[in-house]
Every structure is written in structure tokens, then in C-alpha cells.
Amino acid sequence: MEYVLTANALCKQYKHFKALNNFSMHVPKGAIYGFVGRNGAGKTTLIRLVCGLQYATSGDYTLYGVNSAQKEITTSRRRIGAIVENPSIYLNMTAKENLRAQYRVLGLPSRDGIAELLELVGLENTGSKKAKDFSLGMRQRLGIAIALAGDPDFLLLDEPINGLDPQGIIEIRELILKLNRERQITVLISSHILDELSRLATHYGFIDNGRMVKEISAQELEAACRKCVRLEVSDSRILARVLDELRMEYTVLSDTQADVFAKINITELVLALAKQNCSVLSIQEKDESLESYYINLVGAN
């Protein structure tokens, strides 16, 4: 698999606090990578390091095949567009003026792409309206347009839907999906709004206390979060034989527990087990969400 970004044993220490601690990461090309963690877990620190706004205490990362210790890393960073914490917007300027300013910062001689960018993010009709009079969702979309100036391949978005109303959240979601599907832009989204992230992400990385706890694809996560019925019985070996006879998919968890991934006729199953002297001790439906998966992974504190 080809990766846009990898991190290896990355550490960032502020005096006695380790924001990143032996951190590793693998962001596949073309992915929408959901970077999940509580506030203070190290998400923004990682984004700052990749953007060159801060430097690692130890360890390294690779961006488009270039190691962070190499001089060429500056060239690789030009392929990044980013919103770190808050969009960098001049509030007394219009959307078009903000993009012109960004073009000057990037040293882009032509302004031909500005109208296309404004149309892409749905701000083509804002005219002379100043950014200070924009809604929060409009400002966020303008921030994404500014991040897209220079035609990046990789977009880093730090909490892009924080504080947005439902309509604003939908607009940002649709824009991210459009950028990924139509422009093949790889997107890393740092967020703790897990329900919304589950509508977007193709891959996930779960960070806690500066460490990567787990990386998993959306398909693997869906399999891990499948609806099932958890059975506790006196002997799971007998249960397995009965489930095989009933042609049901299952996973044995222990000598007494198994998860069954099928709609169960409880009466039929209990009678079949009783014939083989196996008792049903408890039956529990399970339907794990991204949120519950995350909490089970890192703990509820």
C-alpha cells in the first residue's frame, strides 16, 4: 500500500509533558483518515509537526517518500493544504481578497484559479461581503478554499466541524467527500465528533496520551462493530456444534461466551442446546458504534 504520510517513533516533549510519545502512523494515499482522540491527546501537535510549524524532539516522519530530516521535506510540504486549529482568514477582507492574499503568500503569479475555488466551496456569490459577516460554516469553507490554493494533494483539517450547526456540518462533509472523490485529495481529519467522522472516514487512527493506540480501516471497523447477539452458555463447545448445525456465523470468545452474527430463533436454539445438556445463562444484543469502540479501546475516563 502506498502511504502519503508515515510516522515512526515520533516524540514531542514540552518540558515534562510528552505531547507525542513514540508515535507511529500510516495514512494511505487517497484515504479520508479519521484521526480520533480526546482533547490534548496530541492530534494538533502531530499536524503542526507535519506542517513544519514545530519540530520533533525525536523520531521522524515521511511525507510523500521524503524523510523529515531531509532538506527536500520543504518541497513535499508544498503538496499540503492545512487548517490548524482555526482557519487563517482576514476578517476585513472578502472571500476573493482572502484568496488573492494567499496566492501572494504562495508566490502564485496568476489568479485564474480563484473563481473556481470559490465555486468549489460554495462562496462564489458572496461578492463584497466581508469574512467577518460570514457564518461559522462559511468561514470554515473559506478556510478550506485557502488551504486548497496551490492545488495540494493532501489536506490536513484540525477539527473542521467544531461549533458548526447541523447545516454547516453537512456542507463541510459534502465538500470533503467531493474533494476526495473528484480530485483524489487525501484528507486527514482530526476530530472528536465521532458520529460525523463515521460518515466520512475510510481509515482511522486512535490516539491517546500521545501514542497511537490502533489504526484500522473502515471495513475492519465495520466488521468489529457488527450487530450480534452475545450468548453466555455453560459450554461454548456444545454451542459451536449447534450453531454449525443451524448454519449460523459465530465467533467463540471463551469457554462460556460466543457472538452470533445472525437473527436467532431463541426458542429453537435453547431447545437444541438443552438436548445436549447445555444451559443458556444470558443473551445480550450488541451494536457497537464508533464511539463505543473508541471508549472500549482507550478507556472511559
GROMACS .gro file of N, CA and C in nm, residues 194-284:
model
  273
  194LEU      N    1  -1.741   1.186   1.676
  194LEU     CA    2  -1.722   1.055   1.614
  194LEU      C    3  -1.836   1.015   1.523
  195ASP      N    4  -1.958   1.054   1.556
  195ASP     CA    5  -2.071   1.016   1.472
  195ASP      C    6  -2.055   1.074   1.332
  196GLU      N    7  -2.014   1.199   1.322
  196GLU     CA    8  -1.994   1.262   1.192
  196GLU      C    9  -1.874   1.200   1.120
  197LEU      N   10  -1.769   1.173   1.194
  197LEU     CA   11  -1.650   1.115   1.133
  197LEU      C   12  -1.678   0.979   1.070
  198SER      N   13  -1.769   0.904   1.131
  198SER     CA   14  -1.803   0.771   1.079
  198SER      C   15  -1.873   0.778   0.944
  199ARG      N   16  -1.925   0.895   0.906
  199ARG     CA   17  -1.990   0.912   0.776
  199ARG      C   18  -1.890   0.943   0.665
  200LEU      N   19  -1.765   0.968   0.704
  200LEU     CA   20  -1.665   1.014   0.609
  200LEU      C   21  -1.547   0.919   0.592
  201ALA      N   22  -1.495   0.873   0.703
  201ALA     CA   23  -1.362   0.813   0.705
  201ALA      C   24  -1.355   0.678   0.634
  202THR      N   25  -1.243   0.657   0.564
  202THR     CA   26  -1.212   0.526   0.507
  202THR      C   27  -1.111   0.453   0.594
  203HIS      N   28  -1.039   0.528   0.678
  203HIS     CA   29  -0.941   0.472   0.770
  203HIS      C   30  -0.944   0.553   0.901
  204TYR      N   31  -0.900   0.490   1.009
  204TYR     CA   32  -0.899   0.557   1.139
  204TYR      C   33  -0.766   0.535   1.209
  205GLY      N   34  -0.727   0.636   1.286
  205GLY     CA   35  -0.616   0.622   1.380
  205GLY      C   36  -0.662   0.674   1.514
  206PHE      N   37  -0.648   0.593   1.618
  206PHE     CA   38  -0.694   0.630   1.752
  206PHE      C   39  -0.572   0.664   1.838
  207ILE      N   40  -0.566   0.789   1.883
  207ILE     CA   41  -0.453   0.836   1.962
  207ILE      C   42  -0.497   0.862   2.105
  208ASP      N   43  -0.411   0.828   2.201
  208ASP     CA   44  -0.439   0.855   2.341
  208ASP      C   45  -0.307   0.879   2.413
  209ASN      N   46  -0.301   0.990   2.486
  209ASN     CA   47  -0.180   1.027   2.561
  209ASN      C   48  -0.054   1.023   2.473
  210GLY      N   49  -0.069   1.075   2.350
  210GLY     CA   50   0.046   1.087   2.262
  210GLY      C   51   0.088   0.961   2.191
  211ARG      N   52   0.017   0.850   2.211
  211ARG     CA   53   0.051   0.723   2.147
  211ARG      C   54  -0.060   0.680   2.051
  212MET      N   55  -0.021   0.618   1.943
  212MET     CA   56  -0.119   0.558   1.854
  212MET      C   57  -0.165   0.427   1.915
  213VAL      N   58  -0.292   0.420   1.952
  213VAL     CA   59  -0.347   0.300   2.015
  213VAL      C   60  -0.380   0.195   1.909
  214LYS      N   61  -0.440   0.240   1.799
  214LYS     CA   62  -0.478   0.145   1.694
  214LYS      C   63  -0.505   0.218   1.564
  215GLU      N   64  -0.464   0.157   1.453
  215GLU     CA   65  -0.504   0.202   1.320
  215GLU      C   66  -0.588   0.091   1.256
  216ILE      N   67  -0.695   0.132   1.189
  216ILE     CA   68  -0.790   0.034   1.137
  216ILE      C   69  -0.863   0.095   1.018
  217SER      N   70  -0.896   0.013   0.918
  217SER     CA   71  -0.973   0.062   0.805
  217SER      C   72  -1.121   0.065   0.842
  218ALA      N   73  -1.200   0.139   0.765
  218ALA     CA   74  -1.343   0.148   0.792
  218ALA      C   75  -1.408   0.010   0.777
  219GLN      N   76  -1.361  -0.069   0.682
  219GLN     CA   77  -1.415  -0.203   0.663
  219GLN      C   78  -1.387  -0.292   0.783
  220GLU      N   79  -1.264  -0.284   0.834
  220GLU     CA   80  -1.227  -0.362   0.953
  220GLU      C   81  -1.306  -0.316   1.074
  221LEU      N   82  -1.327  -0.185   1.083
  221LEU     CA   83  -1.405  -0.132   1.195
  221LEU      C   84  -1.550  -0.177   1.187
  222GLU      N   85  -1.605  -0.177   1.067
  222GLU     CA   86  -1.744  -0.221   1.050
  222GLU      C   87  -1.759  -0.367   1.091
  223ALA      N   88  -1.659  -0.448   1.056
  223ALA     CA   89  -1.663  -0.589   1.096
  223ALA      C   90  -1.654  -0.602   1.248
  224ALA      N   91  -1.570  -0.518   1.310
  224ALA     CA   92  -1.554  -0.523   1.455
  224ALA      C   93  -1.679  -0.472   1.528
  225CYS      N   94  -1.756  -0.385   1.460
  225CYS     CA   95  -1.874  -0.324   1.523
  225CYS      C   96  -2.004  -0.385   1.472
  226ARG      N   97  -1.997  -0.504   1.414
  226ARG     CA   98  -2.118  -0.566   1.359
  226ARG      C   99  -2.220  -0.593   1.468
  227LYS      N  100  -2.347  -0.587   1.428
  227LYS     CA  101  -2.453  -0.627   1.520
  227LYS      C  102  -2.442  -0.776   1.547
  228CYS      N  103  -2.459  -0.814   1.671
  228CYS     CA  104  -2.451  -0.955   1.705
  228CYS      C  105  -2.530  -0.981   1.833
  229VAL      N  106  -2.546  -1.107   1.862
  229VAL     CA  107  -2.607  -1.149   1.988
  229VAL      C  108  -2.500  -1.223   2.067
  230ARG      N  109  -2.470  -1.174   2.186
  230ARG     CA  110  -2.370  -1.240   2.270
  230ARG      C  111  -2.440  -1.339   2.362
  231LEU      N  112  -2.398  -1.463   2.351
  231LEU     CA  113  -2.456  -1.571   2.430
  231LEU      C  114  -2.358  -1.616   2.537
  232GLU      N  115  -2.407  -1.630   2.657
  232GLU     CA  116  -2.328  -1.692   2.763
  232GLU      C  117  -2.394  -1.826   2.795
  233VAL      N  118  -2.317  -1.934   2.782
  233VAL     CA  119  -2.370  -2.069   2.799
  233VAL      C  120  -2.279  -2.148   2.893
  234SER      N  121  -2.324  -2.266   2.929
  234SER     CA  122  -2.243  -2.349   3.019
  234SER      C  123  -2.124  -2.412   2.947
  235ASP      N  124  -2.133  -2.428   2.815
  235ASP     CA  125  -2.023  -2.489   2.739
  235ASP      C  126  -2.027  -2.438   2.595
  236SER      N  127  -1.932  -2.353   2.558
  236SER     CA  128  -1.932  -2.294   2.424
  236SER      C  129  -1.897  -2.396   2.315
  237ARG      N  130  -1.835  -2.509   2.352
  237ARG     CA  131  -1.805  -2.612   2.251
  237ARG      C  132  -1.935  -2.676   2.200
  238ILE      N  133  -2.027  -2.700   2.294
  238ILE     CA  134  -2.157  -2.754   2.254
  238ILE      C  135  -2.233  -2.650   2.172
  239LEU      N  136  -2.225  -2.522   2.215
  239LEU     CA  137  -2.291  -2.414   2.141
  239LEU      C  138  -2.239  -2.409   1.998
  240ALA      N  139  -2.108  -2.421   1.980
  240ALA     CA  140  -2.048  -2.416   1.847
  240ALA      C  141  -2.103  -2.528   1.757
  241ARG      N  142  -2.117  -2.649   1.813
  241ARG     CA  143  -2.171  -2.760   1.735
  241ARG      C  144  -2.314  -2.732   1.689
  242VAL      N  145  -2.394  -2.679   1.781
  242VAL     CA  146  -2.534  -2.649   1.749
  242VAL      C  147  -2.543  -2.538   1.645
  243LEU      N  148  -2.462  -2.436   1.659
  243LEU     CA  149  -2.462  -2.325   1.562
  243LEU      C  150  -2.417  -2.372   1.424
  244ASP      N  151  -2.321  -2.464   1.421
  244ASP     CA  152  -2.279  -2.523   1.293
  244ASP      C  153  -2.395  -2.596   1.227
  245GLU      N  154  -2.471  -2.672   1.307
  245GLU     CA  155  -2.586  -2.744   1.254
  245GLU      C  156  -2.692  -2.649   1.200
  246LEU      N  157  -2.706  -2.532   1.267
  246LEU     CA  158  -2.804  -2.431   1.225
  246LEU      C  159  -2.749  -2.338   1.116
  247ARG      N  160  -2.622  -2.361   1.079
  247ARG     CA  161  -2.554  -2.281   0.975
  247ARG      C  162  -2.554  -2.131   1.007
  248MET      N  163  -2.515  -2.101   1.128
  248MET     CA  164  -2.507  -1.962   1.173
  248MET      C  165  -2.361  -1.920   1.188
  249GLU      N  166  -2.332  -1.795   1.151
  249GLU     CA  167  -2.197  -1.741   1.167
  249GLU      C  168  -2.177  -1.699   1.312
  250TYR      N  169  -2.062  -1.733   1.367
  250TYR     CA  170  -2.038  -1.701   1.508
  250TYR      C  171  -1.888  -1.690   1.534
  251THR      N  172  -1.855  -1.632   1.651
  251THR     CA  173  -1.717  -1.625   1.699
  251THR      C  174  -1.717  -1.668   1.845
  252VAL      N  175  -1.639  -1.769   1.878
  252VAL     CA  176  -1.628  -1.813   2.016
  252VAL      C  177  -1.530  -1.722   2.089
  253LEU      N  178  -1.574  -1.666   2.201
  253LEU     CA  179  -1.493  -1.572   2.278
  253LEU      C  180  -1.422  -1.638   2.395
  254SER      N  181  -1.485  -1.740   2.453
  254SER     CA  182  -1.428  -1.807   2.570
  254SER      C  183  -1.495  -1.943   2.586
  255ASP      N  184  -1.469  -2.008   2.697
  255ASP     CA  185  -1.532  -2.138   2.724
  255ASP      C  186  -1.682  -2.126   2.743
  256THR      N  187  -1.729  -2.002   2.770
  256THR     CA  188  -1.872  -1.985   2.800
  256THR      C  189  -1.940  -1.878   2.715
  257GLN      N  190  -1.864  -1.805   2.631
  257GLN     CA  191  -1.923  -1.695   2.556
  257GLN      C  192  -1.897  -1.707   2.406
  258ALA      N  193  -1.994  -1.660   2.328
  258ALA     CA  194  -1.979  -1.653   2.182
  258ALA      C  195  -2.068  -1.543   2.129
  259ASP      N  196  -2.023  -1.480   2.019
  259ASP     CA  197  -2.103  -1.381   1.948
  259ASP      C  198  -2.162  -1.447   1.823
  260VAL      N  199  -2.293  -1.431   1.804
  260VAL     CA  200  -2.362  -1.489   1.690
  260VAL      C  201  -2.407  -1.378   1.597
  261PHE      N  202  -2.366  -1.384   1.469
  261PHE     CA  203  -2.395  -1.279   1.372
  261PHE      C  204  -2.510  -1.323   1.282
  262ALA      N  205  -2.627  -1.340   1.342
  262ALA     CA  206  -2.746  -1.383   1.268
  262ALA      C  207  -2.868  -1.356   1.354
  263LYS      N  208  -2.984  -1.355   1.288
  263LYS     CA  209  -3.109  -1.342   1.362
  263LYS      C  210  -3.141  -1.479   1.421
  264ILE      N  211  -3.157  -1.483   1.552
  264ILE     CA  212  -3.170  -1.610   1.623
  264ILE      C  213  -3.316  -1.635   1.661
  265ASN      N  214  -3.359  -1.759   1.635
  265ASN     CA  215  -3.484  -1.807   1.694
  265ASN      C  216  -3.448  -1.861   1.832
  266ILE      N  217  -3.474  -1.781   1.934
  266ILE     CA  218  -3.428  -1.812   2.069
  266ILE      C  219  -3.482  -1.946   2.117
  267THR      N  220  -3.611  -1.970   2.094
  267THR     CA  221  -3.673  -2.096   2.140
  267THR      C  222  -3.605  -2.216   2.077
  268GLU      N  223  -3.585  -2.209   1.946
  268GLU     CA  224  -3.521  -2.320   1.874
  268GLU      C  225  -3.381  -2.347   1.927
  269LEU      N  226  -3.305  -2.239   1.949
  269LEU     CA  227  -3.167  -2.253   1.995
  269LEU      C  228  -3.162  -2.311   2.136
  270VAL      N  229  -3.244  -2.258   2.226
  270VAL     CA  230  -3.244  -2.304   2.365
  270VAL      C  231  -3.281  -2.453   2.372
  271LEU      N  232  -3.382  -2.495   2.295
  271LEU     CA  233  -3.423  -2.636   2.295
  271LEU      C  234  -3.313  -2.726   2.238
  272ALA      N  235  -3.245  -2.679   2.133
  272ALA     CA  236  -3.137  -2.757   2.073
  272ALA      C  237  -3.021  -2.774   2.171
  273LEU      N  238  -2.991  -2.668   2.246
  273LEU     CA  239  -2.883  -2.674   2.345
  273LEU      C  240  -2.923  -2.762   2.464
  274ALA      N  241  -3.049  -2.752   2.503
  274ALA     CA  242  -3.097  -2.832   2.618
  274ALA      C  243  -3.086  -2.981   2.590
  275LYS      N  244  -3.109  -3.021   2.467
  275LYS     CA  245  -3.098  -3.162   2.430
  275LYS      C  246  -2.956  -3.215   2.450
  276GLN      N  247  -2.858  -3.122   2.446
  276GLN     CA  248  -2.719  -3.162   2.464
  276GLN      C  249  -2.665  -3.117   2.599
  277ASN      N  250  -2.756  -3.093   2.693
  277ASN     CA  251  -2.720  -3.057   2.831
  277ASN      C  252  -2.635  -2.930   2.840
  278CYS      N  253  -2.668  -2.835   2.757
  278CYS     CA  254  -2.601  -2.706   2.761
  278CYS      C  255  -2.704  -2.599   2.797
  279SER      N  256  -2.675  -2.525   2.904
  279SER     CA  257  -2.768  -2.422   2.952
  279SER      C  258  -2.734  -2.285   2.896
  280VAL      N  259  -2.836  -2.204   2.866
  280VAL     CA  260  -2.817  -2.065   2.826
  280VAL      C  261  -2.825  -1.978   2.951
  281LEU      N  262  -2.716  -1.910   2.981
  281LEU     CA  263  -2.710  -1.829   3.103
  281LEU      C  264  -2.753  -1.685   3.080
  282SER      N  265  -2.721  -1.630   2.962
  282SER     CA  266  -2.764  -1.493   2.931
  282SER      C  267  -2.758  -1.470   2.781
  283ILE      N  268  -2.842  -1.377   2.735
  283ILE     CA  269  -2.846  -1.336   2.594
  283ILE      C  270  -2.847  -1.184   2.590
  284GLN      N  271  -2.754  -1.127   2.511
  284GLN     CA  272  -2.742  -0.981   2.507
  284GLN      C  273  -2.718  -0.935   2.364
   0.00000   0.00000   0.00000
